Coordinates of C-alpha atoms (C1' of nucleotides) in Angstrom, one line a residue:
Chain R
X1 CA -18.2 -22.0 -21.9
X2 CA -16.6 -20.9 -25.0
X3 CA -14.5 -17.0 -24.0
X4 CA -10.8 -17.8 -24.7
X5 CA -10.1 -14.8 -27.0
X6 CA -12.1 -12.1 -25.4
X7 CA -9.4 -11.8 -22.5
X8 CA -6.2 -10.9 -25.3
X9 CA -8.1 -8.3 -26.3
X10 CA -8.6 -6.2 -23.7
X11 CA -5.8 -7.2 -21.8
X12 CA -3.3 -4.9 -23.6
X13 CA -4.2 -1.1 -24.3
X14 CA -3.3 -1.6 -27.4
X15 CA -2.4 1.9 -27.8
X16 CA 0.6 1.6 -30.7
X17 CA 1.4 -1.4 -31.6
X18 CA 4.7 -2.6 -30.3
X19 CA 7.2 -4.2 -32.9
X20 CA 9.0 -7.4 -32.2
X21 CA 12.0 -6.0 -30.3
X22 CA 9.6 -3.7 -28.6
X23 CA 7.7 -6.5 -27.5
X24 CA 10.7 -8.7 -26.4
X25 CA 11.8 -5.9 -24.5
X26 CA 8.5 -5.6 -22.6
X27 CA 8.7 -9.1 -21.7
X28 CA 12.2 -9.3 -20.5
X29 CA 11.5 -6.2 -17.9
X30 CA 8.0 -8.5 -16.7
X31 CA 11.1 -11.1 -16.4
X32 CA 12.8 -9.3 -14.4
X33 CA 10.6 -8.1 -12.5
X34 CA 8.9 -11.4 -11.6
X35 CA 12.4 -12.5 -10.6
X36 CA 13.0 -9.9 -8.0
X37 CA 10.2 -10.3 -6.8
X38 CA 11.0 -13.6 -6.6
X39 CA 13.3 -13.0 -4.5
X40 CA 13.1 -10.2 -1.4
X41 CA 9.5 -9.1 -2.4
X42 CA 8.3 -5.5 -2.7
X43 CA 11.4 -3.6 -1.9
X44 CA 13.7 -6.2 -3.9
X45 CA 12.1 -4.7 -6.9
X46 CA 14.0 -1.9 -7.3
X47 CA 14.3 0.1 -10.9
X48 CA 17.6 0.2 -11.5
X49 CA 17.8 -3.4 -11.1
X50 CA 15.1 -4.3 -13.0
X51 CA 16.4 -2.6 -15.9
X52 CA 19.9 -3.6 -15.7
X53 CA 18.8 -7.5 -15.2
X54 CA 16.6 -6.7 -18.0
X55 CA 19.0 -5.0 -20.7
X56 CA 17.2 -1.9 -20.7
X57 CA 18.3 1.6 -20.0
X58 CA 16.3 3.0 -16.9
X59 CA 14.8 5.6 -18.6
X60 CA 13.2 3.0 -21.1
X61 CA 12.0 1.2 -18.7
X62 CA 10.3 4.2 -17.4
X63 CA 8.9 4.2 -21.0
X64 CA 7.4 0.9 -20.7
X65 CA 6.3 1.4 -17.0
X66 CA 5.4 4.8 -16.0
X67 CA 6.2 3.8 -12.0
X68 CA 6.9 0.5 -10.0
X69 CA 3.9 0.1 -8.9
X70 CA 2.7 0.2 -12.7
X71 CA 5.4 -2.4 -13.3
X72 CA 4.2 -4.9 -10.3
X73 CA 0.4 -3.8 -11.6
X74 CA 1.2 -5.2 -15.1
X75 CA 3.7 -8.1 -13.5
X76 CA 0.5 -9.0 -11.6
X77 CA -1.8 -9.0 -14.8
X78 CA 0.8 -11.2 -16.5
X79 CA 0.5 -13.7 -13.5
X80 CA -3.3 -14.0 -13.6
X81 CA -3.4 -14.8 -17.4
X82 CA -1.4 -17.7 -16.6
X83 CA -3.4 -18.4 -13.2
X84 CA -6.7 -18.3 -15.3
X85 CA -5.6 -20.5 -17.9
X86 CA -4.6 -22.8 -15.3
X87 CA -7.5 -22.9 -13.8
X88 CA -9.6 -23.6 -16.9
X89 CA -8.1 -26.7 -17.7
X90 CA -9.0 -28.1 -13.9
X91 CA -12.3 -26.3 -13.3
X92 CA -13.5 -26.8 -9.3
X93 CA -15.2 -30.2 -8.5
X94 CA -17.5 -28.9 -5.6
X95 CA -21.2 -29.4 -5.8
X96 CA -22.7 -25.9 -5.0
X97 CA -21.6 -22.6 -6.5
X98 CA -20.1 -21.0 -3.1
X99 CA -17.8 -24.2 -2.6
X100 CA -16.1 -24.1 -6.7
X101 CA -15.4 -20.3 -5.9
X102 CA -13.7 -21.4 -2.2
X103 CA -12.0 -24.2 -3.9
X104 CA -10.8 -22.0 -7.1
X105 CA -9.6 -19.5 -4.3
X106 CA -7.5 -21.6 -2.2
X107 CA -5.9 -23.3 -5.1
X108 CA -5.1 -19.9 -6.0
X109 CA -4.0 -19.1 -2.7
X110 CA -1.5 -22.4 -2.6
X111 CA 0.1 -20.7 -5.9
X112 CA 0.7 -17.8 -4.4
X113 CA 2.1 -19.6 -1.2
X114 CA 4.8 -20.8 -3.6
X115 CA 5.9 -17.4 -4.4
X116 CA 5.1 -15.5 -1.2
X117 CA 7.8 -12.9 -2.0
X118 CA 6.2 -12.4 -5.5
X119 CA 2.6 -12.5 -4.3
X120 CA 3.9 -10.0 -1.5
X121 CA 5.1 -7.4 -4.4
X122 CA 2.4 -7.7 -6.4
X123 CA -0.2 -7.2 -3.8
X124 CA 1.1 -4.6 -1.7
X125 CA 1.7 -2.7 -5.1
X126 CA -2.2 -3.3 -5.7
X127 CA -3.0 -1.8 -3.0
X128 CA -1.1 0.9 -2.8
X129 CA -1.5 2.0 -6.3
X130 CA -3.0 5.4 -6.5
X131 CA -5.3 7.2 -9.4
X132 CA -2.9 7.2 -11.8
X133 CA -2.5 3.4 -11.7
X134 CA -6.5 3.1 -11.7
X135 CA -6.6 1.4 -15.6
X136 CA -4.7 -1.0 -15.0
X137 CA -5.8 -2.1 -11.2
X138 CA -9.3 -1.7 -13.1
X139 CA -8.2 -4.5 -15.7
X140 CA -6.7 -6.9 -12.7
X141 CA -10.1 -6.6 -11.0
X142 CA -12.1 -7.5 -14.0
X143 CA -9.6 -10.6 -14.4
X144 CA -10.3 -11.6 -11.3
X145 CA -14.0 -11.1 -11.6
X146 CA -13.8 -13.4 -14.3
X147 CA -12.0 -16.3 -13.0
X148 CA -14.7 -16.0 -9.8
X149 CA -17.6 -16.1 -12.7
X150 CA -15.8 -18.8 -14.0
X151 CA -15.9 -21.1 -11.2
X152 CA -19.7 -20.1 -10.0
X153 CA -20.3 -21.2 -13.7
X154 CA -22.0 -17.9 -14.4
X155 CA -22.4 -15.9 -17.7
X156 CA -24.8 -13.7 -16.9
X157 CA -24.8 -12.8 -13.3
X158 CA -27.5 -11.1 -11.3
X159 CA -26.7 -7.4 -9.6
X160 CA -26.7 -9.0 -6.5
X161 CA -24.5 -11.7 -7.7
X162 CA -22.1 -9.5 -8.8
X163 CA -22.1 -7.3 -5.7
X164 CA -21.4 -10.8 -3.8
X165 CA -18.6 -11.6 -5.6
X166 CA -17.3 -7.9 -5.6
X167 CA -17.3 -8.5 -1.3
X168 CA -15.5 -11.8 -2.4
X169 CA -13.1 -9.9 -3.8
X170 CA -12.3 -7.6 -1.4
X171 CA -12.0 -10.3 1.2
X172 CA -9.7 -12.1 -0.8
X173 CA -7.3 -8.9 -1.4
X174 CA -7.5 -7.8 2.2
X175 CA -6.8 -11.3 3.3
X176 CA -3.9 -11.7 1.5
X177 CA -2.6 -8.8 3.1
X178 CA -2.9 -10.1 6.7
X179 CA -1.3 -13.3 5.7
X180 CA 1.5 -11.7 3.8
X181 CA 2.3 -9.1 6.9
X182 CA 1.8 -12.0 8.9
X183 CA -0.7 -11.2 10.7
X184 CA -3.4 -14.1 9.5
X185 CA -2.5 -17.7 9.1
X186 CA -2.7 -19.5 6.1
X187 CA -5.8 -21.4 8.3
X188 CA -7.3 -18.1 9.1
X189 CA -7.5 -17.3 5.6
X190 CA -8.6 -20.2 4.3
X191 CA -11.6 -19.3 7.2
X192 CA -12.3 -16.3 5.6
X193 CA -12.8 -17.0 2.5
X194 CA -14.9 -19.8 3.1
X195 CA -16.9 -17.6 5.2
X196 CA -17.7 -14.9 2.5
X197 CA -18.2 -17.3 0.0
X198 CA -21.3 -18.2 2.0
X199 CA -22.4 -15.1 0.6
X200 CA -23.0 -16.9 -2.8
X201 CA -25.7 -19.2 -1.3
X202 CA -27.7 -16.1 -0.6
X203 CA -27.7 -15.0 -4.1
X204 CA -29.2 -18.0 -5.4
X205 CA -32.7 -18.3 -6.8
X206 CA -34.0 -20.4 -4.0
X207 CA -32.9 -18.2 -1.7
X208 CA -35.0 -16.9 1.6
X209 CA -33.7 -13.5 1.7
X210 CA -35.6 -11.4 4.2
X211 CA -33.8 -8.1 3.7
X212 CA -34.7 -4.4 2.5
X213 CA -32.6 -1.3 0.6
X214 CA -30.7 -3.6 -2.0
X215 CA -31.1 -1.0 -4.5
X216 CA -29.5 -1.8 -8.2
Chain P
X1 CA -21.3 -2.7 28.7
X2 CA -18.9 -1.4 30.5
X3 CA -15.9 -1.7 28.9
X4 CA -13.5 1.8 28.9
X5 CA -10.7 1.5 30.5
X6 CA -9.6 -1.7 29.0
X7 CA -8.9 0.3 25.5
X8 CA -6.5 3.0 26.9
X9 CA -5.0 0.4 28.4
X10 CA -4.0 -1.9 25.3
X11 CA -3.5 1.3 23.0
X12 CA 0.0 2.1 24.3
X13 CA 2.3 -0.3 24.4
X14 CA 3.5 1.7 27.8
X15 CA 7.2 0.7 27.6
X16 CA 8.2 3.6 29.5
X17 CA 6.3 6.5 30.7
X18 CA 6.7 9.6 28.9
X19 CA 7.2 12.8 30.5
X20 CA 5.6 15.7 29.9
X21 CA 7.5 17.4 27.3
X22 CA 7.5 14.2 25.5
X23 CA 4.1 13.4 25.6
X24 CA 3.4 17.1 24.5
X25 CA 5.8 16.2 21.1
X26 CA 4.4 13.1 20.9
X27 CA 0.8 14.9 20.4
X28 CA 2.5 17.8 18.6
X29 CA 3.7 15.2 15.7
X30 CA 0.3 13.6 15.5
X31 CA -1.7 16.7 15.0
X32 CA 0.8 17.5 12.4
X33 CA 1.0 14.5 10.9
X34 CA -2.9 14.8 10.3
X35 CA -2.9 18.3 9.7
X36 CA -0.6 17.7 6.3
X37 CA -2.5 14.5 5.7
X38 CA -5.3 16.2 5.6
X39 CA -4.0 18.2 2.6
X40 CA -2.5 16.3 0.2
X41 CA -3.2 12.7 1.6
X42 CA -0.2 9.8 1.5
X43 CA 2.3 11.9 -0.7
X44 CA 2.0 15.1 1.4
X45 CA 3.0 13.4 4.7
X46 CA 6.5 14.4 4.4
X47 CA 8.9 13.4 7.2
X48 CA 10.5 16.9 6.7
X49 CA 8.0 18.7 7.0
X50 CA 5.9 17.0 10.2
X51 CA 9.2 17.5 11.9
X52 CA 8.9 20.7 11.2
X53 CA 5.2 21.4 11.5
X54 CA 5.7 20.1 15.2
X55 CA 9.1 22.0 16.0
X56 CA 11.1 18.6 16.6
X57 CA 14.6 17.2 14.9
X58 CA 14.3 14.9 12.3
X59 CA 16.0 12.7 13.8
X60 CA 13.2 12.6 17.0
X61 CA 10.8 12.3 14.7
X62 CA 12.0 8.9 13.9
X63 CA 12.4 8.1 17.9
X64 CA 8.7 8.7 18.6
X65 CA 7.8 6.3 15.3
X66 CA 10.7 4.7 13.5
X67 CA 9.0 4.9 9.6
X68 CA 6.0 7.4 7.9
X69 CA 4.2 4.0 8.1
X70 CA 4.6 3.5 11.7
X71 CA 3.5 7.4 12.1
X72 CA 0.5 7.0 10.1
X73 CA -0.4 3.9 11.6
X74 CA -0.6 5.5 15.0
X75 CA -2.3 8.8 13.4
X76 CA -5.1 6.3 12.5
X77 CA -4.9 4.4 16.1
X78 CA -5.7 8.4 17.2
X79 CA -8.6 9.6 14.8
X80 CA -10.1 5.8 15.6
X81 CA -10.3 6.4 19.5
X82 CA -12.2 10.1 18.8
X83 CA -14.5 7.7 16.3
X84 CA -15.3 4.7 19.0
X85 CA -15.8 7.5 21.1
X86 CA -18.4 9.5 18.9
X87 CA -20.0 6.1 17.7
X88 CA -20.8 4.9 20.9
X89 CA -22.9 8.5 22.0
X90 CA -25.3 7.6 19.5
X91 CA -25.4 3.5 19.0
X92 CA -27.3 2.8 16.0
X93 CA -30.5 2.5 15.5
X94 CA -31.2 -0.8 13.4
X95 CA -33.5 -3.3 14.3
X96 CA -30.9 -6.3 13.1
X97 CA -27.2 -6.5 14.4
X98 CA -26.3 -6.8 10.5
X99 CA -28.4 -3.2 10.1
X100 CA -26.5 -1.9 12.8
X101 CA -23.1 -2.7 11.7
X102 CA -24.3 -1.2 8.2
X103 CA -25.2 2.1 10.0
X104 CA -22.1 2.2 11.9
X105 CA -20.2 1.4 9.0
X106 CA -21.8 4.0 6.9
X107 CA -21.8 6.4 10.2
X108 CA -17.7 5.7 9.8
X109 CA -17.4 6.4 5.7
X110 CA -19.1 9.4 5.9
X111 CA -17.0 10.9 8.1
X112 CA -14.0 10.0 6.0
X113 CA -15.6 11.3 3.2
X114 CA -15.2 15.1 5.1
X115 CA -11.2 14.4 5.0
X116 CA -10.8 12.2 2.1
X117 CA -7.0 13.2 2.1
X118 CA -6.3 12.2 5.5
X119 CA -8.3 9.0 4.9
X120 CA -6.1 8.7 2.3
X121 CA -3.0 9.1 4.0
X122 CA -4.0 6.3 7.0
X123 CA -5.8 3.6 4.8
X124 CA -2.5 3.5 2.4
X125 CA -0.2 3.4 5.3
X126 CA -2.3 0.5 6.8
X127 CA -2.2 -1.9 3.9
X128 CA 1.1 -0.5 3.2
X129 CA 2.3 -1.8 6.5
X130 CA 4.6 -4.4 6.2
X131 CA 6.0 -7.1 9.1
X132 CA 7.6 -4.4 11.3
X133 CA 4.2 -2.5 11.8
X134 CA 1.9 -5.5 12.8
X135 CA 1.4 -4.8 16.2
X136 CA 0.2 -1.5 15.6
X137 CA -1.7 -2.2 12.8
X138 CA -3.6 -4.9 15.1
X139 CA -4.4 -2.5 17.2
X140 CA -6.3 -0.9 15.1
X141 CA -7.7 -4.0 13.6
X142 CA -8.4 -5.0 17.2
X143 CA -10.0 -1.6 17.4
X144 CA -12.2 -1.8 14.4
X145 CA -13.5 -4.7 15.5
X146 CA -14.5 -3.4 18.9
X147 CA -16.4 -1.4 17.1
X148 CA -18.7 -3.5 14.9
X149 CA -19.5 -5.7 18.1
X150 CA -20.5 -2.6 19.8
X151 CA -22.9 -2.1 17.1
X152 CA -23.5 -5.7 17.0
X153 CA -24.6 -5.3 20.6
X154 CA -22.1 -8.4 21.7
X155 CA -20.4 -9.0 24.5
X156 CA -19.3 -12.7 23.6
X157 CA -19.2 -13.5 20.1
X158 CA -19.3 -16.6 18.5
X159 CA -16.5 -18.1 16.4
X160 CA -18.8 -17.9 13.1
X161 CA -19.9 -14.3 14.6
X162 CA -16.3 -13.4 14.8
X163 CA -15.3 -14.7 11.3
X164 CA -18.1 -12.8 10.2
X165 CA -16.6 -9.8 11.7
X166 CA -13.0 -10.4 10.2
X167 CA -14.9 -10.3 6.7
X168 CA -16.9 -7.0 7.2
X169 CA -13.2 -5.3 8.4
X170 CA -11.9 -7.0 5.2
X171 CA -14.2 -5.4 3.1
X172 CA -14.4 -2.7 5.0
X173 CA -10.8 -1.7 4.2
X174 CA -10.9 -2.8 0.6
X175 CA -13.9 -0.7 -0.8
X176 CA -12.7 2.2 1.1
X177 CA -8.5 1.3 -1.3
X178 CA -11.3 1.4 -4.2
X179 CA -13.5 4.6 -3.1
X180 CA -10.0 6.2 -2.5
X181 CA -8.3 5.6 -5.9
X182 CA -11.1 6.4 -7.7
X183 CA -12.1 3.1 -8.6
X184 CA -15.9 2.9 -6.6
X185 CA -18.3 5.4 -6.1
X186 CA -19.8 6.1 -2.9
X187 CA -22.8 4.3 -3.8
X188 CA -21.0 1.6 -4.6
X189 CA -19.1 1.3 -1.1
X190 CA -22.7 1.4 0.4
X191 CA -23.9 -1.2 -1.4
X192 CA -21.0 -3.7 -0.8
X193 CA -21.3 -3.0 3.5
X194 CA -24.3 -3.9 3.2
X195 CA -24.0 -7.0 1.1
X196 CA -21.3 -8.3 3.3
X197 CA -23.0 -7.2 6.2
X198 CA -25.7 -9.9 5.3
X199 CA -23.1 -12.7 6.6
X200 CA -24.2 -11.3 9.9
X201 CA -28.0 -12.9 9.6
X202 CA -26.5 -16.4 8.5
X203 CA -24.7 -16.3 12.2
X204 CA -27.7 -16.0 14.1
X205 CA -29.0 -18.4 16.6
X206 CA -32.2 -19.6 14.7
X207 CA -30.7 -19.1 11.0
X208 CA -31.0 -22.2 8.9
X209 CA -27.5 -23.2 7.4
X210 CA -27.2 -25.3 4.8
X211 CA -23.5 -25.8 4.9
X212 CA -20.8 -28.1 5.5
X213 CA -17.2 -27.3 6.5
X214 CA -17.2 -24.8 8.5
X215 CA -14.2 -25.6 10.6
X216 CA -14.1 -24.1 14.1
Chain J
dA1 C1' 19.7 4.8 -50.0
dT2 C1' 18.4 8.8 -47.3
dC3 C1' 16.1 11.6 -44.2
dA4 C1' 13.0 12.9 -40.3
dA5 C1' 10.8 11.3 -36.3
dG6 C1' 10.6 8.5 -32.9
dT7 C1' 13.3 5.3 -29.5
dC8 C1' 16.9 3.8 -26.8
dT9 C1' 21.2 4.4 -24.0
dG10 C1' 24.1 6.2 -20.4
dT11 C1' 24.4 9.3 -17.0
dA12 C1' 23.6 12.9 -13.9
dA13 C1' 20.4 15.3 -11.0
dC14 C1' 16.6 15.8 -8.0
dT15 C1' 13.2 14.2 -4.3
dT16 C1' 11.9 12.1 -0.2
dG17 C1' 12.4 8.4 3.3
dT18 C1' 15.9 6.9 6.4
dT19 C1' 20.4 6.8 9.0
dC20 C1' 24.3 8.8 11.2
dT21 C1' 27.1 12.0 13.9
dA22 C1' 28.7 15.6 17.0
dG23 C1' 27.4 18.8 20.0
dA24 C1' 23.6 21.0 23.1
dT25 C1' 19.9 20.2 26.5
dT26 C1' 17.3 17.8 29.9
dA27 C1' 16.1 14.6 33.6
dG28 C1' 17.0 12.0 37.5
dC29 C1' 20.0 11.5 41.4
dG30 C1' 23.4 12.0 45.1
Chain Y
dC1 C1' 24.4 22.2 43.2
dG2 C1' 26.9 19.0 40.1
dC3 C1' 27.3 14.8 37.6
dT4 C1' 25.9 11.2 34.3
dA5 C1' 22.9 9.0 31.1
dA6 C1' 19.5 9.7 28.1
dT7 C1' 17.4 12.7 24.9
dC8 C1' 17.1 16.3 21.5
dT9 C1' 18.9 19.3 17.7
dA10 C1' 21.0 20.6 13.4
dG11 C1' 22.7 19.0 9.6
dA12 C1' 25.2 15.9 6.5
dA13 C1' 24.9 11.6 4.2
dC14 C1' 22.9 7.7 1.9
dA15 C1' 19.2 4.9 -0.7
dA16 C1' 15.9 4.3 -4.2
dG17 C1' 12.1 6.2 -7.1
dT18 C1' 11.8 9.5 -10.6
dT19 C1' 13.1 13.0 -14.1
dA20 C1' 16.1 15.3 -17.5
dC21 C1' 19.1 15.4 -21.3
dA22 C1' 22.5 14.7 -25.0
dG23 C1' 23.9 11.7 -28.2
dA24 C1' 23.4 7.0 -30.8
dC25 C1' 20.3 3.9 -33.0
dT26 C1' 15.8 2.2 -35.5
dT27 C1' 12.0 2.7 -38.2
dG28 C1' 9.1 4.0 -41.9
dA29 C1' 8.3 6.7 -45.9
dT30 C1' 10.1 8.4 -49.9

DNA sequence: ATCAAGTCTGTAACTTGTTCTAGATTAGCG
DNA sequence: CGCTAATCTAGAACAAGTTACAGACTTGAT
């Protein structure tokens, strides 16, 4: 499945392009950012710390990244272009399409359980992102989209295949969120997705579906 | 079913009894907290001004519920028992449980969709909520999902039946984040309830599985 | 090399959630 | 009624996100 350059490309807005220090600059605040985060989560991240730890005077960074949450947005974005990549080189080994996109999920979910005060920051800042933040949530979505496509081994998905793995999505952001408040455990989870993944079996070609009103 | 009492019950956590005067604040800061929710969602639920609205201190304020979180959370717990309440005059009319839940669902939305603000205000808070809320943000959870088994027409769920469950209230939550920042139309909403409401066939007694794994 | 336009810096100010304090008020009790 | 503990009020104070601004520095074009 050749699509490696695709992602670059719409990744950045490409508004102006940024020059060399401009650039550096951008990736020393993502730094920094990622490193708070590290550390105490969501509220850890704080503005004036990210730019000091990141040389930057705060109203620059306010250049760069119109709010926090716009910083964790992006932080996040920079996360699943590793996560993706990652992926690729190990694609899932299960049999049917529902079980790669489980697998792919939970292998995602163990990276995140590495960083939970990271994956906390970037999540919660996800969620709570409002309009203005739209774009760039937008642009998360449609990475993860891919990296679900990915492991169904898909290039050209059905409606109803994409409306499946659009529930699969939500589940997977709205689980995260129990589990990072602490209110799922990592086995509960794990339940959940493997129950909505079902949802891909029902998708398939062979498929009994006895149901009515799917319009588009 | 009979099943009432058992909900006013859990709802407060009853550490000690309010008196009068107290309970009449207690309403007095939830109306206003909705009443300036319902205006300018999130952002417009100032702590300033809901002490105000309701003629209590500040510092009160943050006796009755210790963050704008916590207050929101509980403004949800409210609007959710006049919901359960309204639902369950007129059940659904669906043939199938997962039709049903679909109806109630969409029954749910639609009234949202006449205070978008205020549904605003409460789903933010909610997946805002960190640690310190998770008891009340159960609750509600707890709540929800009294109400899809209501429409489900279940008294005693099945493990798979309630995993099911915890997916729809996933989604549930998720599409409405994307509905709300502008990210999913309302059509779109619809169609993802009732995709994910389709998990609810696959629980059924006579439903063929062809799965593995499915751990407890 | 020089100039104009655009960026970056350092810093202060403003906003809103949250905490703190000192002094009234209220509730329960003898 | 009179006392004591709890509660409530008004207002200041603090914290962190965000904005504003004056002056220094870069950049790109000439």
């Amino acid at each position: 499945m050749p699509a490696e350059a695709k992602v670059d490309i719409s990744a950045r807005p490409a508004s102006p392009p940024l020059t060399e220090r401009q650039e550096a600059r951008r990736r020393r605040i993502l730094h920094a950012s990622a490193q708070l985060a590290s550390r105490g989560g969501f509220d850890a991240v704080q503005m004036r710390e990210v730019a000091e730890s990141s040389q930057v005077a705060l109203g620059t960074l306010y250049r760069y990244f119109p709010s926090k949450v716009h910083l964790l947005v992006a932080t996040m974005q920079d996360q699943l272009e590793h996560m993706h990549g990652t992926l690729r080189k190990k694609p899932p080994a299960g049999e049917t399409a529902s079980e790669r996109v489980a697998e792919t999920l939970m292998r995602a979910f163990r990276a995140l359980q590495r960083e939970p005060h990271l994956a906390d920051a970037m999540v919660r800042a996800l969620t709570f992102a409002d309009r203005s933040v739209s774009p760039e949530v937008d642009q998360v979505s449609r990475q993860t989209t891919a990296i679900i496509l990915d492991a169904m081994g898909l290039t050209d998905p059905s409606p109803a295949q994409l409306s499946a793995v659009r529930v699969i999505e939500h589940t997977w952001h709205s689980a995260l969120i129990t589990w990072l408040s602490g209110r799922a455990s990592i086995a509960q989870v794990k339940i959940d997705i493997e129950t909505v993944c079902r949802l891909i079996d029902l998708t398939e070609p062979g498929a009994a579906q006895g149901n009515k009103s799917q319009g588009r």
